[in-house]
Amino acid sequence: MRSDRLSLRGIKQVVIHDSAFGVGGPARLYETGFGCLCPILAISGYLPGSTWCVVKQSGLLPECWPENPKGDYKVKIKSLLTTVASVALAAGSLVANAKDIVHDAEHYVLLAQYKDKWAAQDKTLDQKLAELEKKHGKRPNIIHIMWDDTPVGEIGIPAIQKVRGWETPNMNQLAADGINFMRMYTEPSCTPSRAAVMTGRHAKRNGMYNVGFPYEYGGLAAEEVTIAEVLSKAGYATAFYGKSHLGDVESSYLNNQGFDEALWTPYNQVPSLYVPRAQIGALSAAVMFPEMFGEDPYDIDSGWRPDGYVWALEGKKGGPVREVGTPPNHDDYVALEDEFWKRASEFVRKNAKSDKPFFVALWPQVTSFMGFPDRVTASGGLLQEALARMDVRVGKLIKELEALEIDDNTLVILMADNGPMTHNGPPGMVETLYTGGKGDYTEGGVRVPAIAYWPGVIEPGQVIGDIIHETDLFTTFATLGGATKHIPRDRIIDGVNQTALFLEGDTQSRRDYVHIYTGPVLAATVKGRYKKHWTGAKPGLSGPEFYDLYSDPREASGQLLPMFPAKGMFNIMKVRHQLMKEKYPDKGQNRDFPLKGIENARPETIEASKGRVLSGDAPFDPKDVIQNLPEWDNVDRGWGLSE
């Protein structure tokens, strides 16, 4: 037998031997199906000591072998897995409309088992979408509403609201009239979540895994392809209104990322406190406004504070970018939320009868840290007050769609971007159902309320228990919009097509897995009802790191012995995931000086965009400093996290 590293395309069988007995000892046979290696990705049944396998030719010769071999071939398991990861992708997808889109390894494990079902299902779904397009004269409109920091249970479950002192009747009705997702997973914090939705990729893949603040000196790179760019190429009118949080460099400006028009905030809501009126009792006022105190003779660096920050920017595709509300002040910030919804309404009305379908990303600044001078809920929590107010706006938007007679050709998605800000957050931020919150890899940090509404198309009254991830919206929106051919093929797209889940309902998801990153760290993996915490694991020794989310949904008591059968399964999932990352390496975010190219920039903003001018013989270049800013530094602070 030979032990060369081989291309395995066309192989019919793989025999796994236990190394304790050597080749020729007890073995397991794996059938690969008609030359497709996707099933081999599921190899996990071999004994822990297995290091060698035998590839049996079974009459088909691999195209890439350097010579015409005879006999069986012996290869190392690691080499086999590496080869499998690349060959499975080279074989391409077997499902129409997703051909050649590169997904993560676990997708191919499921594809091998359900390829025939999915192909038939997609044929039926394509016919249904074609009938809808013929009826309405265009592809469906899509409105994606996403807000901040809300746990599962706060929206769409009136019974919970009843004993918590607030209600959202309009959104609750949409959940009753459409789909109420119970297992919508997201990234664990703002910027990563928003980048994931925009690109269909985990934030670790594009460097957007750090939550940005003024100045960030970075943002979404021009090389990333957003859902707005994909849909634009398919003829959609596109608009963005609300909180972007995707960076403060020019490449991240949303009019440079595929949107025909946009009004957005480059940061989160924290800078709303960077004004004198909000300083008292909120932040340490001296950080931003030393003039509010007596003279400090030791405060000698006048350029240290980010006083050139902006709250909002606006622009149209190919046009200039302008600051909205100059300089930042309390009243302009409060008015922003009204402006977001007003412009969204105007965009919908403008495009309602157009030959082009539209896509609107409406991402409200909910919740604000400023609070409300009056209260509309018994709860009075900042989040609950914000949700109650947003609910009124959602109700008006739905009525407008009905009045324009386009509601039956408009998919509306409502969801939060991550779990509640339970760590040092404002009043009203609580876990509700699951353990953890924003920034955590436990279920409370990454499972959010989510609703899909499309009257006449989505069956009402659905409560869906399937796993869905926010990246799936990217591929699903592209499929609905007839735009999958514009999805890039040179990178991994984590989002899978969930059109069947939306249109055919419960149990039709095309994923049963989620990899959860905190910063750049793979912190946990979910497979169906089971979960493995990678962080905190002892090197070389398993501990109580496994969870059954059915019996322990709050991850209160990790298991070891009862979950031992899952150990090898999770390990092989992680290896497959990592090998795919080696083939398609992660990219960094774009680093540059902030807030450049603003047409009406204030003097302090212009200074910020130039970088700090250093006089004298500085031993470093400010540009080098920007390029070497750490993406994430908590790994070194005893959090128990590691790459």
XYZ file of C-alpha atoms in Angstrom:
643
model
C 0.000 0.000 0.000
C 1.064 3.585 -0.650
C 0.676 6.466 1.787
C 0.759 9.400 -0.650
C -1.492 12.399 -0.096
C -4.194 11.821 -2.677
C -7.017 13.583 -4.416
C -10.049 11.441 -3.654
C -12.487 12.539 -6.331
C -14.409 9.602 -7.712
C -13.662 7.293 -4.797
C -16.515 4.935 -3.945
C -15.498 3.593 -0.562
C -13.373 4.541 2.406
C -12.339 1.957 4.977
C -11.353 3.287 8.410
C -9.064 1.057 10.479
C -8.387 1.302 14.177
C -4.670 1.996 14.540
C -4.421 -0.198 17.593
C -4.822 -3.173 15.256
C -3.093 -1.657 12.248
C -4.169 -1.873 8.641
C -5.965 -5.144 8.166
C -7.571 -5.022 11.609
C -11.176 -4.158 12.469
C -12.535 -1.611 10.016
C -15.619 0.387 9.060
C -16.693 0.919 5.480
C -17.991 4.303 4.313
C -19.819 4.588 1.023
C -19.311 7.963 -0.622
C -22.186 7.794 -3.092
C -21.780 8.648 -6.763
C -18.274 10.037 -6.463
C -19.303 12.866 -4.155
C -17.180 13.163 -1.037
C -19.657 15.071 1.073
C -20.531 12.006 3.185
C -16.871 11.535 4.087
C -17.048 14.862 5.838
C -19.196 13.089 8.379
C -16.432 10.661 9.368
C -16.575 10.532 13.106
C -17.428 6.944 13.779
C -13.844 5.734 13.732
C -12.276 4.942 17.088
C -10.345 7.739 18.822
C -7.016 6.058 18.046
C -7.635 5.846 14.317
C -4.869 7.456 12.294
C -4.924 5.527 9.009
C -7.534 4.621 6.484
C -7.611 2.636 3.271
C -9.167 4.138 0.174
C -10.704 1.459 -2.011
C -10.861 2.238 -5.717
C -14.038 0.317 -6.510
C -13.520 0.674 -10.212
C -13.309 4.474 -10.496
C -9.940 6.159 -10.891
C -9.554 9.656 -9.457
C -8.879 12.181 -12.192
C -6.092 13.961 -10.332
C -3.857 11.009 -9.524
C -0.382 11.427 -11.073
C -0.377 7.854 -12.378
C -2.752 4.996 -12.960
C -2.645 3.230 -9.576
C -3.366 -0.343 -8.751
C -4.462 -1.687 -5.411
C -5.672 0.149 -2.369
C -4.174 3.324 -0.943
C -3.346 4.021 2.668
C -3.600 7.668 3.804
C -3.485 9.463 7.120
C -6.784 10.593 8.572
C -5.627 14.228 8.780
C -4.602 14.207 5.111
C -7.906 12.603 4.222
C -9.897 15.268 6.055
C -7.878 18.059 4.444
C -8.396 16.581 1.005
C -12.075 16.006 1.645
C -12.623 19.619 2.665
C -11.231 20.896 -0.634
C -12.625 18.230 -2.951
C -16.137 18.493 -1.565
C -16.156 22.166 -2.456
C -14.618 21.558 -5.858
C -17.486 19.197 -6.614
C -19.900 22.123 -6.208
C -23.399 22.201 -4.812
C -25.965 19.742 -6.103
C -28.856 22.126 -5.532
C -30.035 24.511 -8.219
C -29.640 28.234 -7.421
C -26.868 27.465 -4.919
C -24.446 25.920 -7.406
C -20.856 26.773 -6.623
C -21.648 28.931 -3.600
C -19.085 27.936 -0.984
C -20.563 27.106 2.404
C -19.037 25.871 5.632
C -18.303 22.161 6.008
C -21.413 21.200 7.968
C -23.622 22.249 5.074
C -22.109 19.527 2.907
C -22.723 16.918 5.573
C -26.442 17.715 5.370
C -26.387 18.169 1.600
C -25.144 14.621 1.123
C -28.148 13.332 3.049
C -30.841 15.619 1.645
C -29.659 16.541 -1.849
C -32.549 14.814 -3.614
C -35.167 16.219 -1.263
C -33.738 19.731 -1.478
C -33.474 19.597 -5.269
C -37.121 18.599 -5.595
C -38.119 21.157 -2.985
C -36.236 23.924 -4.768
C -37.931 23.070 -8.037
C -41.320 23.503 -6.395
C -40.243 26.710 -4.660
C -38.863 28.140 -7.907
C -42.230 27.530 -9.550
C -44.025 29.260 -6.690
C -41.707 32.268 -6.847
C -42.154 32.431 -10.625
C -45.934 32.455 -10.186
C -45.664 35.256 -7.630
C -43.429 37.255 -9.957
C -45.902 36.796 -12.799
C -48.768 37.896 -10.552
C -47.052 41.032 -9.248
C -44.830 41.833 -12.213
C -41.661 41.787 -10.130
C -39.776 39.950 -7.434
C -40.889 40.479 -3.811
C -40.025 43.587 -1.848
C -38.027 42.968 1.322
C -38.031 45.042 4.512
C -35.576 44.003 7.207
C -36.117 45.651 10.599
C -33.411 44.955 13.173
C -32.856 46.621 16.524
C -30.623 46.160 19.566
C -30.150 43.920 22.560
C -33.426 42.051 23.068
C -33.858 38.558 24.522
C -36.177 35.845 23.271
C -39.593 36.361 24.836
C -39.722 40.162 24.863
C -41.491 40.257 21.486
C -44.098 37.895 20.058
C -45.062 36.181 23.330
C -47.840 38.296 24.921
C -48.006 36.108 28.027
C -44.514 37.196 29.055
C -45.267 40.864 28.411
C -48.431 40.628 30.486
C -46.469 40.044 33.682
C -43.633 42.404 32.774
C -45.503 45.670 32.372
C -45.551 46.464 28.668
C -46.934 45.228 25.356
C -46.178 45.331 21.641
C -49.561 44.468 20.088
C -48.588 45.185 16.485
C -45.473 43.034 16.446
C -47.253 40.331 18.431
C -49.956 40.279 15.763
C -47.351 39.949 13.016
C -45.932 36.946 14.860
C -49.423 35.448 15.049
C -50.046 36.166 11.366
C -46.689 34.817 10.225
C -43.678 32.999 11.660
C -42.419 33.320 15.214
C -38.882 31.899 15.168
C -37.802 30.276 18.425
C -34.201 29.524 17.436
C -32.917 32.519 15.510
C -29.195 32.734 16.254
C -27.041 35.825 15.799
C -23.528 36.952 16.553
C -23.224 37.985 20.233
C -22.849 41.772 19.825
C -23.724 44.747 17.619
C -21.010 45.203 15.006
C -20.417 41.469 14.456
C -24.138 40.848 14.074
C -24.662 43.650 11.582
C -21.644 42.630 9.517
C -22.915 39.039 9.472
C -26.333 40.029 8.149
C -24.838 42.340 5.550
C -22.333 39.842 4.148
C -23.797 36.437 4.987
C -20.545 35.638 6.766
C -19.482 35.225 10.375
C -17.825 38.443 11.514
C -14.596 36.559 12.189
C -14.245 36.079 8.441
C -14.235 39.805 7.631
C -12.562 41.241 10.732
C -15.735 42.914 12.014
C -15.885 41.092 15.332
C -15.091 44.074 17.566
C -17.739 46.546 18.746
C -16.787 49.963 17.379
C -16.619 53.311 19.207
C -15.290 56.731 18.186
C -12.740 56.627 16.791
C -12.658 53.102 15.406
C -10.135 53.687 12.606
C -11.712 50.786 10.745
C -14.759 49.269 9.167
C -16.215 46.929 6.586
C -13.796 46.501 3.693
C -14.718 47.363 0.118
C -13.951 43.771 -0.890
C -16.842 42.471 1.201
C -20.046 41.990 -0.789
C -23.242 43.086 0.932
C -26.793 41.937 0.353
C -27.508 45.424 -0.998
C -24.869 44.949 -3.695
C -26.210 41.509 -4.576
C -29.811 42.690 -4.848
C -28.832 45.883 -6.690
C -27.295 43.787 -9.453
C -30.605 41.946 -9.742
C -32.489 45.209 -10.267
C -33.581 46.102 -6.739
C -33.853 49.633 -5.400
C -32.013 49.614 -2.069
C -32.041 51.851 0.995
C -30.684 51.872 4.535
C -31.976 53.888 7.484
C -30.742 53.568 11.045
C -27.857 52.198 13.017
C -25.116 50.754 10.844
C -22.270 50.361 13.357
C -20.073 49.045 10.553
C -17.205 51.459 10.942
C -16.010 55.004 10.405
C -13.807 54.583 7.312
C -14.925 55.446 3.789
C -15.188 51.854 2.591
C -17.814 51.214 5.276
C -20.046 54.140 4.296
C -23.301 52.537 3.220
C -23.610 54.470 -0.018
C -20.332 52.716 -0.894
C -21.738 49.319 0.074
C -24.543 48.925 -2.437
C -27.311 51.166 -1.106
C -28.919 53.648 -3.481
C -29.593 55.944 -0.562
C -28.721 55.783 3.101
C -28.969 57.651 6.388
C -26.910 55.858 9.000
C -25.027 56.086 12.268
C -21.479 54.715 12.020
C -21.294 53.973 15.750
C -23.663 52.690 18.417
C -25.859 54.677 20.811
C -23.136 55.389 23.359
C -21.965 58.591 21.595
C -25.420 60.018 22.297
C -23.969 60.660 25.754
C -21.029 62.620 24.341
C -22.842 65.940 24.813
C -22.932 68.179 27.896
C -26.654 67.655 28.478
C -26.133 63.894 28.773
C -22.976 64.021 30.837
C -24.489 64.703 34.227
C -25.081 61.381 35.937
C -24.252 59.351 32.821
C -20.552 59.404 32.062
C -17.556 60.901 33.743
C -17.942 64.359 32.305
C -14.249 65.129 32.430
C -13.581 62.495 29.755
C -15.215 64.585 27.039
C -15.730 68.010 28.599
C -12.907 69.156 30.866
C -14.302 72.676 30.568
C -17.198 71.575 32.782
C -14.692 71.321 35.646
C -12.140 73.572 37.182
C -8.806 73.875 35.439
C -6.687 70.711 35.535
C -3.003 71.656 35.295
C -2.130 68.043 34.452
C -4.409 67.803 31.427
C -1.852 68.733 28.776
C -2.844 66.715 25.660
C -5.495 68.793 23.880
C -5.949 66.308 21.010
C -6.649 63.200 23.052
C -10.468 63.355 23.019
C -12.577 62.169 20.035
C -14.418 65.460 19.694
C -14.618 65.146 15.900
C -17.022 62.201 16.093
C -20.312 62.259 14.189
C -23.724 60.868 14.989
C -25.134 60.337 11.517
C -24.129 60.456 7.863
C -26.156 60.431 4.675
C -25.421 59.847 1.026
C -26.536 58.338 -2.251
C -24.732 55.744 -4.317
C -21.838 57.373 -6.118
C -22.478 60.729 -4.457
C -20.991 62.766 -1.615
C -21.439 61.992 2.066
C -22.693 64.629 4.488
C -22.928 64.812 8.253
C -26.470 65.101 9.631
C -26.863 67.301 12.704
C -23.758 69.448 13.089
C -22.370 69.675 15.641
C -23.900 66.723 17.538
C -26.572 67.882 19.967
C -29.307 66.309 22.042
C -32.287 67.464 19.978
C -30.838 66.308 16.660
C -30.087 62.895 18.114
C -33.640 62.487 19.398
C -34.964 63.555 15.994
C -32.909 60.916 14.178
C -35.286 58.073 14.996
C -38.237 59.948 13.500
C -36.154 60.706 10.424
C -35.196 57.049 9.908
C -38.827 55.934 9.824
C -39.945 58.946 7.805
C -37.408 58.294 5.068
C -38.200 54.590 5.036
C -41.865 55.419 4.507
C -41.014 57.838 1.701
C -38.804 55.250 0.011
C -41.543 52.618 0.189
C -44.137 54.987 -1.278
C -41.754 56.105 -4.012
C -41.027 52.547 -5.114
C -44.392 50.898 -4.438
C -45.592 51.033 -8.036
C -42.179 50.935 -9.662
C -41.183 48.119 -11.992
C -38.262 47.495 -9.637
C -38.685 45.676 -6.337
C -37.152 47.319 -3.281
C -35.022 46.274 -0.333
C -35.043 48.387 2.828
C -32.775 47.775 5.802
C -34.464 49.693 8.626
C -32.313 49.287 11.725
C -33.701 51.608 14.451
C -31.608 53.040 17.266
C -33.461 51.009 19.866
C -32.715 51.475 22.595
C -31.376 54.948 23.351
C -29.355 55.611 26.480
C -30.928 59.044 26.846
C -34.162 57.776 28.313
C -37.618 59.237 27.863
C -39.088 62.267 29.670
C -42.477 60.533 29.724
C -43.386 56.873 30.148
C -45.826 54.820 28.092
C -45.308 51.485 29.880
C -45.758 50.295 33.447
C -42.293 48.776 33.249
C -40.498 52.025 32.512
C -37.303 50.203 31.471
C -35.369 51.840 28.639
C -35.689 48.767 26.431
C -39.376 48.265 27.114
C -40.133 51.940 26.524
C -38.240 51.817 23.234
C -39.958 48.624 22.085
C -43.406 50.015 22.865
C -42.672 53.135 20.820
C -41.190 51.124 17.961
C -44.267 48.911 17.924
C -46.425 51.911 17.031
C -44.118 52.714 14.107
C -44.197 49.109 12.905
C -47.998 49.163 12.969
C -48.074 52.310 10.830
C -45.633 50.795 8.328
C -47.750 47.664 7.904
C -50.886 49.753 7.370
C -49.010 51.738 4.746
C -48.058 48.548 2.889
C -51.723 47.533 2.951
C -52.885 50.938 1.713
C -50.383 50.772 -1.140
C -51.656 47.247 -1.910
C -48.157 45.780 -1.829
C -48.304 43.904 1.474
C -48.867 40.578 -0.321
C -45.643 41.100 -2.276
C -43.519 42.298 0.641
C -41.586 40.135 3.071
C -41.098 41.850 6.432
C -38.507 40.508 8.874
C -38.315 41.840 12.441
C -35.554 40.788 14.817
C -32.993 41.867 17.391
C -29.277 41.892 16.642
C -28.197 40.010 19.791
C -29.188 39.268 23.366
C -29.812 41.823 26.125
C -27.128 44.104 27.538
C -27.210 42.409 30.930
C -23.623 43.331 31.740
C -23.518 46.983 32.845
C -26.566 47.800 30.769
C -29.433 50.255 31.287
C -32.590 49.408 33.283
C -34.853 46.827 31.678
C -32.119 44.600 30.265
C -32.786 41.085 31.592
C -32.246 37.538 30.370
C -35.966 36.592 30.340
C -35.542 32.963 29.167
C -31.946 31.986 28.463
C -28.705 32.471 30.363
C -26.395 35.286 29.359
C -26.587 38.428 27.330
C -24.771 40.600 24.872
C -21.211 39.409 24.323
C -21.842 35.928 25.743
C -21.701 32.619 23.903
C -24.479 31.161 26.044
C -27.929 30.998 24.455
C -29.074 34.266 26.007
C -26.407 36.174 24.112
C -27.098 34.754 20.668
C -30.775 33.781 20.479
C -33.165 36.613 19.669
C -36.830 37.253 18.915
C -37.498 37.079 15.182
C -40.668 37.334 13.094
C -41.389 36.836 9.386
C -44.561 38.274 7.858
C -45.728 37.923 4.257
C -49.523 37.688 3.954
C -50.779 35.155 1.447
C -47.363 33.551 1.116
C -46.220 32.693 4.641
C -48.820 30.621 6.439
C -50.072 32.361 9.615
C -49.784 30.998 13.122
C -46.416 29.293 12.782
C -44.051 28.781 15.709
C -40.841 27.405 14.229
C -38.346 25.429 16.281
C -35.739 24.927 13.556
C -32.313 26.486 13.866
C -31.789 29.510 11.633
C -28.846 31.923 11.704
C -28.932 35.579 10.756
C -26.413 34.948 7.953
C -29.084 32.792 6.304
C -31.043 35.957 5.536
C -28.317 36.983 3.068
C -28.686 33.864 0.927
C -32.446 33.651 1.391
C -32.994 37.269 0.349
C -30.767 36.681 -2.681
C -32.779 33.582 -3.599
C -36.104 35.382 -3.279
C -34.703 38.232 -5.350
C -33.348 36.021 -8.123
C -29.866 37.266 -7.297
C -27.886 34.183 -6.237
C -25.659 34.440 -9.310
C -24.264 37.659 -7.834
C -23.141 36.002 -4.590
C -19.326 35.750 -4.645
C -17.792 32.300 -5.086
C -14.277 33.090 -3.853
C -15.119 32.985 -0.127
C -17.184 31.055 2.379
C -20.793 32.177 2.662
C -22.057 30.973 6.028
C -25.663 31.763 5.229
C -27.660 28.929 3.698
C -30.819 29.215 1.656
C -33.828 29.034 3.978
C -36.551 29.737 1.423
C -38.099 26.350 2.204
C -38.288 27.199 5.900
C -40.030 30.494 5.122
C -42.485 29.098 2.579
C -43.021 25.491 3.734
C -42.646 25.916 7.470
C -41.451 24.037 10.512
C -38.834 21.233 10.164
C -37.675 22.521 6.767
C -34.478 24.270 7.885
C -31.275 23.504 6.017
C -29.089 23.890 9.058
C -28.852 22.116 12.396
C -25.611 23.734 13.531
C -24.150 27.057 14.647
C -20.571 28.078 15.381
C -20.513 30.868 17.985
C -17.602 33.311 18.079
C -16.836 35.843 20.792
C -14.400 38.246 19.204
C -12.008 36.097 17.158
C -12.482 33.065 19.397
C -14.603 30.026 18.563
C -16.377 29.852 21.909
C -19.119 27.268 21.360
C -20.731 25.019 18.781
C -24.376 23.974 18.599
C -25.552 20.820 16.823
C -29.294 20.355 17.058
C -30.218 20.061 20.731
C -26.606 19.674 21.848
C -23.951 22.274 22.607
C -20.231 22.258 23.343
C -18.467 25.112 25.127
C -14.936 25.373 23.741
C -13.859 28.181 26.041
C -12.788 27.182 29.508
C -12.039 23.621 28.427
C -9.050 22.003 30.115
C -6.216 21.135 27.719
C -5.938 17.399 27.278
C -8.875 16.598 29.547
C -12.596 16.804 28.951
C -14.729 18.501 31.550
C -18.419 19.318 32.023
C -18.509 21.310 28.774
C -21.446 19.608 27.052
C -25.098 20.630 27.250
C -28.445 19.225 26.198
C -30.467 22.344 25.419
C -33.751 20.456 25.722
C -33.158 19.363 29.295
C -30.920 22.280 30.300
C -31.885 25.298 28.154
C -30.177 27.731 30.534
C -26.864 25.841 30.387
C -26.854 25.651 34.151
C -25.199 22.269 34.572
C -22.592 21.089 32.094
C -22.309 17.359 31.535
C -19.361 15.049 30.984
C -20.066 11.311 31.222
C -23.671 11.444 29.927
C -22.444 13.376 26.870
C -19.280 11.417 26.061
C -20.729 10.103 22.773
C -20.847 13.725 21.544
C -17.176 14.450 22.247
C -15.794 12.989 19.037
C -18.647 14.413 17.009
C -18.024 17.963 18.186
C -14.270 17.585 17.744
C -14.649 16.548 14.127
C -17.050 19.444 13.507
C -14.418 21.836 14.803
C -11.688 20.280 12.652
C -13.850 20.491 9.535
C -14.613 24.125 10.293
C -10.945 24.961 10.842
C -9.798 23.184 7.687
C -12.283 25.189 5.654
C -10.885 28.344 7.215
C -7.400 27.302 6.116
C -8.614 26.961 2.546
C -10.552 30.233 2.703
C -8.620 32.403 5.193
C -10.275 35.129 7.229
C -9.882 38.711 6.045
C -9.323 41.770 8.199
C -11.419 44.883 8.317
C -10.230 47.972 6.480
C -7.989 50.194 8.610
C -7.700 53.915 7.877
C -8.085 57.328 9.455
C -11.736 57.938 10.388
C -14.491 60.068 8.892
C -12.756 61.007 5.660
C -14.591 62.324 2.623
C -17.418 64.128 4.450
C -18.544 67.062 2.321
C -19.599 69.310 5.218
C -17.107 68.074 7.794
C -16.492 70.225 10.865
C -12.906 71.406 11.536
C -12.463 68.927 14.384
C -13.710 66.100 12.141
C -11.270 67.107 9.424
C -8.460 66.977 11.960
C -9.542 63.501 13.009
C -9.628 62.338 9.401
C -6.017 63.389 8.917
C -4.741 61.576 11.954
C -2.849 63.339 14.688
C -0.060 65.457 13.267
C 3.144 64.759 15.133
C 5.839 67.407 15.342
C 9.458 66.659 16.043
C 11.215 63.383 15.532
C 8.475 60.863 16.325
C 9.895 57.341 16.053
C 6.698 55.948 14.502
C 4.331 56.633 11.626
C 0.683 57.307 12.625
C -0.422 55.198 9.661
C 1.488 52.236 11.042
C -0.310 52.678 14.360
C -3.697 52.499 12.623
C -2.779 49.393 10.662
C -1.643 47.632 13.831
C -4.598 48.426 16.073
C -5.665 45.231 17.849
C -8.991 43.838 16.693
C -9.621 42.374 20.163
C -7.458 42.377 23.264
C -9.546 40.751 25.976
C -7.948 37.402 25.200
C -4.991 38.459 27.305
C -7.019 39.606 30.297
C -7.813 36.350 32.010
C -11.145 35.727 30.294
C -10.154 32.118 29.654
C -10.426 32.643 25.906
C -7.971 31.435 23.335
C -7.768 31.063 19.599
